[in-house]
Short mmCIF file of C-alpha atoms in Angstrom, two decimals:
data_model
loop_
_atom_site.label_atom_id
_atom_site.label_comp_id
_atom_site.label_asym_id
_atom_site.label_seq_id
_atom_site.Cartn_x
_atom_site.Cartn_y
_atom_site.Cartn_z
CA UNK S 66 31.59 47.60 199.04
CA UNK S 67 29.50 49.94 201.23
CA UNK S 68 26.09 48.48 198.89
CA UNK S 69 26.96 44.77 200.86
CA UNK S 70 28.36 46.28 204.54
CA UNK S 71 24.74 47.82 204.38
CA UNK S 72 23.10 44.46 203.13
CA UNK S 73 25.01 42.31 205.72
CA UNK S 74 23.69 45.17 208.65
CA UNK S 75 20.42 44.62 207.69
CA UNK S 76 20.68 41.04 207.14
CA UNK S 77 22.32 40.89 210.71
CA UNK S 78 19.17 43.47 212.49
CA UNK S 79 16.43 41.08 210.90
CA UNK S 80 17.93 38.53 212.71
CA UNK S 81 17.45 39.81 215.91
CA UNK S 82 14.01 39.47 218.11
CA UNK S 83 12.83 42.54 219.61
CA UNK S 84 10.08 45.79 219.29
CA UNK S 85 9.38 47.87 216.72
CA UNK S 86 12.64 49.72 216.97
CA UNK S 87 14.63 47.32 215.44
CA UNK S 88 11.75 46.58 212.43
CA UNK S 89 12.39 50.95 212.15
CA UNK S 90 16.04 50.25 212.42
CA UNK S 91 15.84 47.72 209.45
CA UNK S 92 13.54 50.06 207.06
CA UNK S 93 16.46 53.30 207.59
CA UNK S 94 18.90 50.39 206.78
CA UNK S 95 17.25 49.92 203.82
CA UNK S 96 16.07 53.45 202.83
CA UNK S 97 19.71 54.11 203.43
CA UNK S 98 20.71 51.20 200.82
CA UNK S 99 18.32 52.53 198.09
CA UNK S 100 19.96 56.00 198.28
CA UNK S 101 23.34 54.79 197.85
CA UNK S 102 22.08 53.00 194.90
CA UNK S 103 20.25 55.87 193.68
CA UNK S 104 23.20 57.92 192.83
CA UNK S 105 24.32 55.41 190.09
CA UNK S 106 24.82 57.37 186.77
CA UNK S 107 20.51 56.55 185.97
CA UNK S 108 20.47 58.94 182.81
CA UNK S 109 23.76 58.20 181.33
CA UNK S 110 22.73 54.52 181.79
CA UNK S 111 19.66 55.04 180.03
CA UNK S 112 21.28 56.82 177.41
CA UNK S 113 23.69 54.07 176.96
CA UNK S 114 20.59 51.54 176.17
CA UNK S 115 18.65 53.35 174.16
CA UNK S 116 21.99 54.17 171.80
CA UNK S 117 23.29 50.83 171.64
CA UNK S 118 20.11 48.90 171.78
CA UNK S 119 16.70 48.40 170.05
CA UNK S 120 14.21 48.13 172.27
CA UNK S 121 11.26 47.54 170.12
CA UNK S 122 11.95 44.12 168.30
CA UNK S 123 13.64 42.17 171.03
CA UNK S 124 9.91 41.62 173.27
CA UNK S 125 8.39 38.27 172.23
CA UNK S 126 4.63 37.12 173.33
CA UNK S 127 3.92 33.49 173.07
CA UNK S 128 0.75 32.14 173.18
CA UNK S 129 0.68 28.54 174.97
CA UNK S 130 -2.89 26.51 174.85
CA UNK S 131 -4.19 23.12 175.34
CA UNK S 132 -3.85 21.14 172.17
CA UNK S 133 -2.31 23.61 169.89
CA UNK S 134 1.42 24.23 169.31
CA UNK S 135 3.09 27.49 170.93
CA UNK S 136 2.40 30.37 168.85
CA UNK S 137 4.07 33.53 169.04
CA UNK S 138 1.95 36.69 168.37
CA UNK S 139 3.48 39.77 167.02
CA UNK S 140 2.07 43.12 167.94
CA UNK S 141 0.10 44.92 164.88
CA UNK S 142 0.20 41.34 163.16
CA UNK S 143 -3.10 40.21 162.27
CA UNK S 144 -2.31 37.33 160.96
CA UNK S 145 0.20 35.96 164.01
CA UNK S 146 -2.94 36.42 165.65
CA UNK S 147 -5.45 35.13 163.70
CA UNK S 148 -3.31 31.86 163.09
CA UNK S 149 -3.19 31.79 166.94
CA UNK S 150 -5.32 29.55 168.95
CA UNK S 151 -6.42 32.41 171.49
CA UNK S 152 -9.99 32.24 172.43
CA UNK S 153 -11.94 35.37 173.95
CA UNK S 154 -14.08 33.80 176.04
CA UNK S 155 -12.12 32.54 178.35
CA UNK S 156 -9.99 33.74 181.18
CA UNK S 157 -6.14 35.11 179.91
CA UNK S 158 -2.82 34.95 181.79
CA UNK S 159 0.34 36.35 180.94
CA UNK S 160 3.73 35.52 182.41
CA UNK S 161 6.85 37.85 182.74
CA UNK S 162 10.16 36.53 184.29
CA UNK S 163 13.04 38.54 185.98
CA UNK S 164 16.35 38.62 185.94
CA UNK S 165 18.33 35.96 184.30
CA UNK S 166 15.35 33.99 182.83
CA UNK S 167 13.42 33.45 180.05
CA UNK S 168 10.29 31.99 178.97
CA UNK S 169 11.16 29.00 179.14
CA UNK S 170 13.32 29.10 182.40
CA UNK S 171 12.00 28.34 185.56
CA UNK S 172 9.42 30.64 187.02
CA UNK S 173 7.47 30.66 183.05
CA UNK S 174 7.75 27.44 182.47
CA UNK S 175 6.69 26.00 185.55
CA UNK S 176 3.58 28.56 185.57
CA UNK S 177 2.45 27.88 182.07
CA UNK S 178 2.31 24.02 182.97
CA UNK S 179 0.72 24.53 186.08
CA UNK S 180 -2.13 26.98 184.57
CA UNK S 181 -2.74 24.29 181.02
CA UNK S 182 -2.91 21.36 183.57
CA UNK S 183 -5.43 23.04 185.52
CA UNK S 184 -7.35 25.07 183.29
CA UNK S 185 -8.16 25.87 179.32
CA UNK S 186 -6.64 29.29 179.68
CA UNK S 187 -4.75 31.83 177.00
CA UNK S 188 -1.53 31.58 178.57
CA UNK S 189 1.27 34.01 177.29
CA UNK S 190 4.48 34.06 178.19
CA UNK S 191 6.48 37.28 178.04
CA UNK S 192 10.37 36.95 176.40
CA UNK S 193 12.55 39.98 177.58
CA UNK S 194 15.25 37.60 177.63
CA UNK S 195 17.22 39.93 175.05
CA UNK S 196 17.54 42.54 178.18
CA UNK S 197 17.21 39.98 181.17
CA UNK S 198 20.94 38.17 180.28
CA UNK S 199 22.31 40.61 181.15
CA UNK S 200 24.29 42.50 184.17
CA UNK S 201 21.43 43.49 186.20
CA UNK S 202 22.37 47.17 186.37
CA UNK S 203 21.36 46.52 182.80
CA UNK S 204 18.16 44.57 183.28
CA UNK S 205 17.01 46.90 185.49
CA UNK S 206 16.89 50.01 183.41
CA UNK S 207 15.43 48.09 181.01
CA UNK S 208 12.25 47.68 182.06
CA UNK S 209 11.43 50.93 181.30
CA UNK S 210 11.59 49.92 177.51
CA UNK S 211 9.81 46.66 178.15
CA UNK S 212 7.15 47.59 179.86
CA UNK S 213 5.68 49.82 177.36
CA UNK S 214 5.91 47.02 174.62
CA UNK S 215 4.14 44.74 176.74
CA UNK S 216 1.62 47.25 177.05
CA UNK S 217 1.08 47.48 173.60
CA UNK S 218 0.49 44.23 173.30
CA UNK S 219 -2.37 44.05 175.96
CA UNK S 220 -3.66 46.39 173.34
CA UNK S 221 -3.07 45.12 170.56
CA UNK S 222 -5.14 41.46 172.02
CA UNK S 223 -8.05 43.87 173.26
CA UNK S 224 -9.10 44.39 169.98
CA UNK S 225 -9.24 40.84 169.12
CA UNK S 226 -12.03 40.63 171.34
CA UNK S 227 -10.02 39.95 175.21
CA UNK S 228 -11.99 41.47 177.93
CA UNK S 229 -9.67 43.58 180.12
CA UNK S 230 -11.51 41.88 183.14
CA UNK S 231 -10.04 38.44 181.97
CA UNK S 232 -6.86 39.50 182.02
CA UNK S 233 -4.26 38.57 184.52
CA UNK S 234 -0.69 40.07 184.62
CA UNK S 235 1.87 37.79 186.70
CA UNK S 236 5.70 39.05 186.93
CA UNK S 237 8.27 37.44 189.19
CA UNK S 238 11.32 39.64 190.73
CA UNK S 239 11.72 42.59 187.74
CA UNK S 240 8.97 40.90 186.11
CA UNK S 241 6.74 42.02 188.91
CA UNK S 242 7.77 45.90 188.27
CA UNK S 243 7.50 45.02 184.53
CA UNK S 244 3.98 44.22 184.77
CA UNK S 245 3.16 47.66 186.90
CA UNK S 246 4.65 49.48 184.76
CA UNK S 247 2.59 47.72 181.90
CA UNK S 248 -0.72 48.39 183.55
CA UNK S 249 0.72 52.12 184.23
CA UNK S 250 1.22 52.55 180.31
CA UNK S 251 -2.02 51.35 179.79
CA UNK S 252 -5.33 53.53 179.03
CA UNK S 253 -7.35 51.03 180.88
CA UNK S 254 -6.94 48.69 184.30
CA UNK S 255 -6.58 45.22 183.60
CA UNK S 256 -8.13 42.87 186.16
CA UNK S 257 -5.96 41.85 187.95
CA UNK S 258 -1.55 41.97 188.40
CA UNK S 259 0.75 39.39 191.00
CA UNK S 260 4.00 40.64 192.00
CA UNK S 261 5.34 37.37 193.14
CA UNK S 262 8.79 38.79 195.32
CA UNK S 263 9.02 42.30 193.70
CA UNK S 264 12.83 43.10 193.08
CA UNK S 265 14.44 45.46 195.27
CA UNK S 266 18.18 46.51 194.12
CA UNK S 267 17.60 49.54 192.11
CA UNK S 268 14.15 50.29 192.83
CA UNK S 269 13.38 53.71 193.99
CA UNK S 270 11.52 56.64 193.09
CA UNK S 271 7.69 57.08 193.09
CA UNK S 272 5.12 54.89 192.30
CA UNK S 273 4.86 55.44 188.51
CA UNK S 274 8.73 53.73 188.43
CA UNK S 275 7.44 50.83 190.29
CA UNK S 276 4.70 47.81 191.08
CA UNK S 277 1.47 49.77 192.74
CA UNK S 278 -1.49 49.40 193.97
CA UNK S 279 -3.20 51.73 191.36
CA UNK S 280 -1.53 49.85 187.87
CA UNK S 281 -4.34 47.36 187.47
CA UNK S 282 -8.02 47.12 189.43
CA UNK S 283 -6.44 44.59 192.06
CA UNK S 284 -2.98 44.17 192.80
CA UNK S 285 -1.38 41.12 195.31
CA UNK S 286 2.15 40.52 195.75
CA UNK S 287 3.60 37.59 197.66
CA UNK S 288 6.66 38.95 199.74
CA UNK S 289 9.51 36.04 200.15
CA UNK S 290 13.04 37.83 200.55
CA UNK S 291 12.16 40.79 202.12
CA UNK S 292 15.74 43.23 202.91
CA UNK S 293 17.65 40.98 200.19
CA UNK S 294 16.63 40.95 196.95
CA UNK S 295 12.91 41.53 197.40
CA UNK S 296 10.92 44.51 199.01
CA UNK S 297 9.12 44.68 201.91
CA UNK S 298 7.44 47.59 201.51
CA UNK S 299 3.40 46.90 201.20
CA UNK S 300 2.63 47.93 197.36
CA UNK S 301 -0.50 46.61 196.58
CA UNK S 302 -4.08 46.02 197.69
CA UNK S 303 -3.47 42.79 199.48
CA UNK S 304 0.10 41.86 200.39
CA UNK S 305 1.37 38.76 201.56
CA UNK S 306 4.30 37.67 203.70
CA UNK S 307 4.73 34.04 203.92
CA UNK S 308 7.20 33.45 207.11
CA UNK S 309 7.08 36.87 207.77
CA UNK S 310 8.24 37.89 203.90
CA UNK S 311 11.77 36.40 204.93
CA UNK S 312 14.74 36.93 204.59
CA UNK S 313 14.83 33.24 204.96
CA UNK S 314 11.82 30.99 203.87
CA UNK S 315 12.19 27.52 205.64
CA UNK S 316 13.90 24.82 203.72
CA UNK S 317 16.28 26.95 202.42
CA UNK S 318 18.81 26.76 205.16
CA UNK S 319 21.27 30.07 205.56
CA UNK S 320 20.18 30.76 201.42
CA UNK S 321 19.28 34.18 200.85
CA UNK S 322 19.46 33.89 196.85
CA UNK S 323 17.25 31.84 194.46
CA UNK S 324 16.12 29.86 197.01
CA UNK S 325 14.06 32.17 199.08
CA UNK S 326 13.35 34.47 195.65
CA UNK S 327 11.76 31.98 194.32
CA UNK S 328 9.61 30.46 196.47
CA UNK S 329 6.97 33.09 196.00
CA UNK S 330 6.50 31.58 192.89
CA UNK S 331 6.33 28.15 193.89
CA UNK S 332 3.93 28.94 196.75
CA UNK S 333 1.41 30.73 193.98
CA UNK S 334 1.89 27.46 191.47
CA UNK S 335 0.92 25.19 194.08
CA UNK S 336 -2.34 27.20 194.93
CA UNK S 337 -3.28 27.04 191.07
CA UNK S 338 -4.11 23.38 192.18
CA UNK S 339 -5.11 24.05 195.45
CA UNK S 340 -6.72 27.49 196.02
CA UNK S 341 -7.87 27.31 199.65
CA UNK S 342 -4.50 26.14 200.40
CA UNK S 343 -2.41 29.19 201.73
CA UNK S 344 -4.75 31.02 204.56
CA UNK S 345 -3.54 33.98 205.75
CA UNK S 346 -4.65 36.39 208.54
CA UNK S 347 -4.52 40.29 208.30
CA UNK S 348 -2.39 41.22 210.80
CA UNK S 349 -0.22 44.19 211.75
CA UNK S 350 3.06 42.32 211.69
CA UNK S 351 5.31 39.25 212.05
CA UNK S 352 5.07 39.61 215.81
CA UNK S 353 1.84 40.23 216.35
CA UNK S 354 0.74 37.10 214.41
CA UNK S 355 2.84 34.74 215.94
CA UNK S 356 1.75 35.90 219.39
CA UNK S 357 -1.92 35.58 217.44
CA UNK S 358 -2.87 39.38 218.28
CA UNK S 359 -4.48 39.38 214.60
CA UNK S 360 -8.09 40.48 213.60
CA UNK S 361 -10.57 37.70 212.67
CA UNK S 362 -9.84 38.65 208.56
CA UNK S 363 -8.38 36.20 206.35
CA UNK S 364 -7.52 35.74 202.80
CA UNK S 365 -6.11 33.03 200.43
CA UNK S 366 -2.54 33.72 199.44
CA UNK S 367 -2.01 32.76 195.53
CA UNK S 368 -4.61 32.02 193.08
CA UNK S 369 -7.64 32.18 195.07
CA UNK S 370 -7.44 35.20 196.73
CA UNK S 371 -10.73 37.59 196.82
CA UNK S 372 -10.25 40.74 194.90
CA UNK S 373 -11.84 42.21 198.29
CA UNK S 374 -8.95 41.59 200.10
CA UNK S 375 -7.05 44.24 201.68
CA UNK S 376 -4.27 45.08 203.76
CA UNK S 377 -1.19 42.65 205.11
CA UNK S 378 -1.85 39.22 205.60
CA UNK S 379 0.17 36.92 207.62
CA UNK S 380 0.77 32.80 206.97
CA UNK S 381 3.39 29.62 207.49
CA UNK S 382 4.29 27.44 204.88
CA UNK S 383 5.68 23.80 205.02
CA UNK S 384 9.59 23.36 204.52
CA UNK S 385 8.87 21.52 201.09
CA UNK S 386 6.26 20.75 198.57
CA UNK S 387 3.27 20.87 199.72
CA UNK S 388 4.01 23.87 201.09
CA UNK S 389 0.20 24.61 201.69
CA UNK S 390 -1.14 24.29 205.31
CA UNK S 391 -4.66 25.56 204.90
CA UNK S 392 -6.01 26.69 207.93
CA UNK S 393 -3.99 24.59 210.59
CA UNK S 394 -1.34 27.25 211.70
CA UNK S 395 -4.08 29.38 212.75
CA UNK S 396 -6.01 27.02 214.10
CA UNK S 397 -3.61 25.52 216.86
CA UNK S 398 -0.46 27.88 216.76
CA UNK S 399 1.54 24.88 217.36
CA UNK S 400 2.97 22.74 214.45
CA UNK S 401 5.39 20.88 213.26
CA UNK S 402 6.42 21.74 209.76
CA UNK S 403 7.58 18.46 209.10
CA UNK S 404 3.82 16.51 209.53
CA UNK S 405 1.56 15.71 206.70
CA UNK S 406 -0.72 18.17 205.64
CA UNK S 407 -4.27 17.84 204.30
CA UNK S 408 -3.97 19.13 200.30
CA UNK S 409 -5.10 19.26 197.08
CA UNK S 410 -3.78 16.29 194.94
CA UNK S 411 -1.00 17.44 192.68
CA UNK S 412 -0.40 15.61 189.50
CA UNK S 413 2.73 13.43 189.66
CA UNK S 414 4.02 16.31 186.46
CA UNK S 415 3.41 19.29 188.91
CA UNK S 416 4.80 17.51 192.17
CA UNK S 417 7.82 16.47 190.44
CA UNK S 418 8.41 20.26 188.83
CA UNK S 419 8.09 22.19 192.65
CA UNK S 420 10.42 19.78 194.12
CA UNK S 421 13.10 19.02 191.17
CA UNK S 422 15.82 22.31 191.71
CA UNK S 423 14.45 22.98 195.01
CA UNK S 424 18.12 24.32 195.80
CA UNK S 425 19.95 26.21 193.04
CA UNK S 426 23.50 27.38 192.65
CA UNK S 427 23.68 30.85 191.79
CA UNK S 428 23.17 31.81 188.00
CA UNK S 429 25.86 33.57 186.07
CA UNK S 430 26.00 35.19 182.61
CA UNK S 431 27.57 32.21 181.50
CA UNK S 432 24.79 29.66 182.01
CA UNK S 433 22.90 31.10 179.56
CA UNK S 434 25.30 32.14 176.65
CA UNK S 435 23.26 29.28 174.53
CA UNK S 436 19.52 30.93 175.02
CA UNK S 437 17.94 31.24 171.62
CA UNK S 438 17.22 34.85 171.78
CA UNK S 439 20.94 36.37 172.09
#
């Protein structure tokens, strides 16, 4: 009970206009939250999964490509891989869901289709769907187990000729801690890892038990339900914060689950077809953007952002697909979200996909009692 009165006080103090002692108000508020949380029984939970569980046969890595069936690779498994269609010289992506998913759920799905529509790419989805349906007190702690597997893998595809600089970690929610703490097992920095909405019940402790800057040789992360169920905290070399971050994105009405959680996602899909799409401006806060007190630096939220980018960047998004505005907002500071905006063409596949479950009901244990994997 005192986890939600301290979720509802912060939900209520980022309502609220005002100076920066109310944005300090709303970080204590939440520092406060992740102590509470942090004296949950972590050990004894961690004891519990590693007794009743076994953590290293229940990670699956399938390999999606143009023209060739799904293929899943098994780590140390030559001939999985050899029998694979991955192809070294080109550019590698790999997918990992959160809580409550799967590869073939949502976020992965959507991603995969959106990458193999656009490109020729390796495209690997992660399954930790063994740990994921699950109670997320569960989930959570497992990451530590996943991670390392995943890890392994990276390895494992190294020596079939991958270039570490062609590789491109993407995690959603826990999937976006899940892929730091990948790149933090591993013994060399991958190119590139997107934390799209980084989860934050349960997450606390230093950097080595989270998404950081230092886990792969860049690092973005698209903030979307900042206070709620995603952090707000800055974690990487470029961060964005569509909206502000949240709590609420617009279109998504007085939601502060799924809805808002996942449209980091769907923002980063839609700039896989349009890569100049989401311009952001660096900017030291919501405020000062809106009241355009920003520095002349800007950056492209999603896909085509410049590994040179650094620092917070600032942006608006439409209130449904396209969600892109390019470079309007900054250039008149007065819009209406509901006009047409210049974009990239999405295919009538793609368009369809971002708008079909644009509002979700709440997922329970229940929903996914059928999933393959359990």
């Amino acid at each position: 009970m005192t986890t939600w009165v301290l979720l509802l006080l912060v939900l209520l103090a980022s309502s609220v206009k005002g100076s920066g002692l109310i944005e300090k108000g709303k970080q204590l508020a939440v520092s406060w939250y992740n102590k509470a949380l942090n004296i949950l029984p972590k050990f004894s939970m961690r004891a519990l999964l590693t007794r009743f569980f076994h953590f290293d046969n229940n990670v699956f890595f399938i390999l999606y490509k143009r023209n060739c069936d799904p293929k899943r690779i098994v780590v140390g498994d030559i001939e999985s891989l050899s029998n694979s269609c991955l192809n070294p010289n080109v550019k590698t992506k790999i997918l990992i869901h959160g809580w409550l998913s799967a590869e073939n759920n949502y976020y992965s799905d959507l991603m995969k289709k959106a990458y193999l529509e656009a490109h020729d790419y390796n495209v690997i989805a992660v399954d930790w769907s063994w740990y994921s349906y699950n109670f997320y007190t569960i989930a959570r702690f497992s990451i530590d187990y996943v991670a390392p597997e995943i890890a392994k893998f990276v390895e494992f595809i190294l020596g079939a000729g991958i270039d570490p600089d062609d590789i491109h970690i993407l995690g959603h929610s826990l999937g976006a801690h899940i892929a730091g703490l990948a790149g933090y097992e591993m013994k060399i920095n991958v190119s590139r890892i997107t934390g799209m909405d980084p989860a934050m019940p349960l997450i606390f402790g230093d950097s080595s038990h989270r998404l950081d800057a230092t886990d792969a040789q860049f690092v973005d992360i698209i903030h979307t339900s900042k206070y709620t169920l995603g952090v707000y905290e800055a974690y990487g070399h470029a961060d964005f914060y569509p909206n502000g971050g949240g709590p609420l994105q617009p279109g998504c009405g007085l939601e502060f689950g799924i809805c808002t959680h996942s449209r980091s996602y769907r923002y980063f899909i839609e700039s896989i077809h349009n890569e100049k799409g989401f311009m952001a401006v660096r900017c030291d806060g919501w405020w000062n953007f809106t009241h355009q007190n920003c520095s002349n630096e800007y950056a492209y939220m999603g896909e085509g952002v410049s590994h040179l980018a650094r620092g917070k960047f600032y942006l608006r998004t439409a209130t449904k697909p396209p969600y892109a505005l390019g470079d309007i907002w900054w250039r008149t500071n007065n819009i209406d979200e509901s006009m047409d905006f210049p974009h990239a063409s999405l295919s009538a596949t793609m368009f369809s996909a971002l708008t079909q479950n644009e509002s979700f009901n709440s997922p329970t244990i229940e929903n996914y009692r059928s999933h393959p994997n359990l």
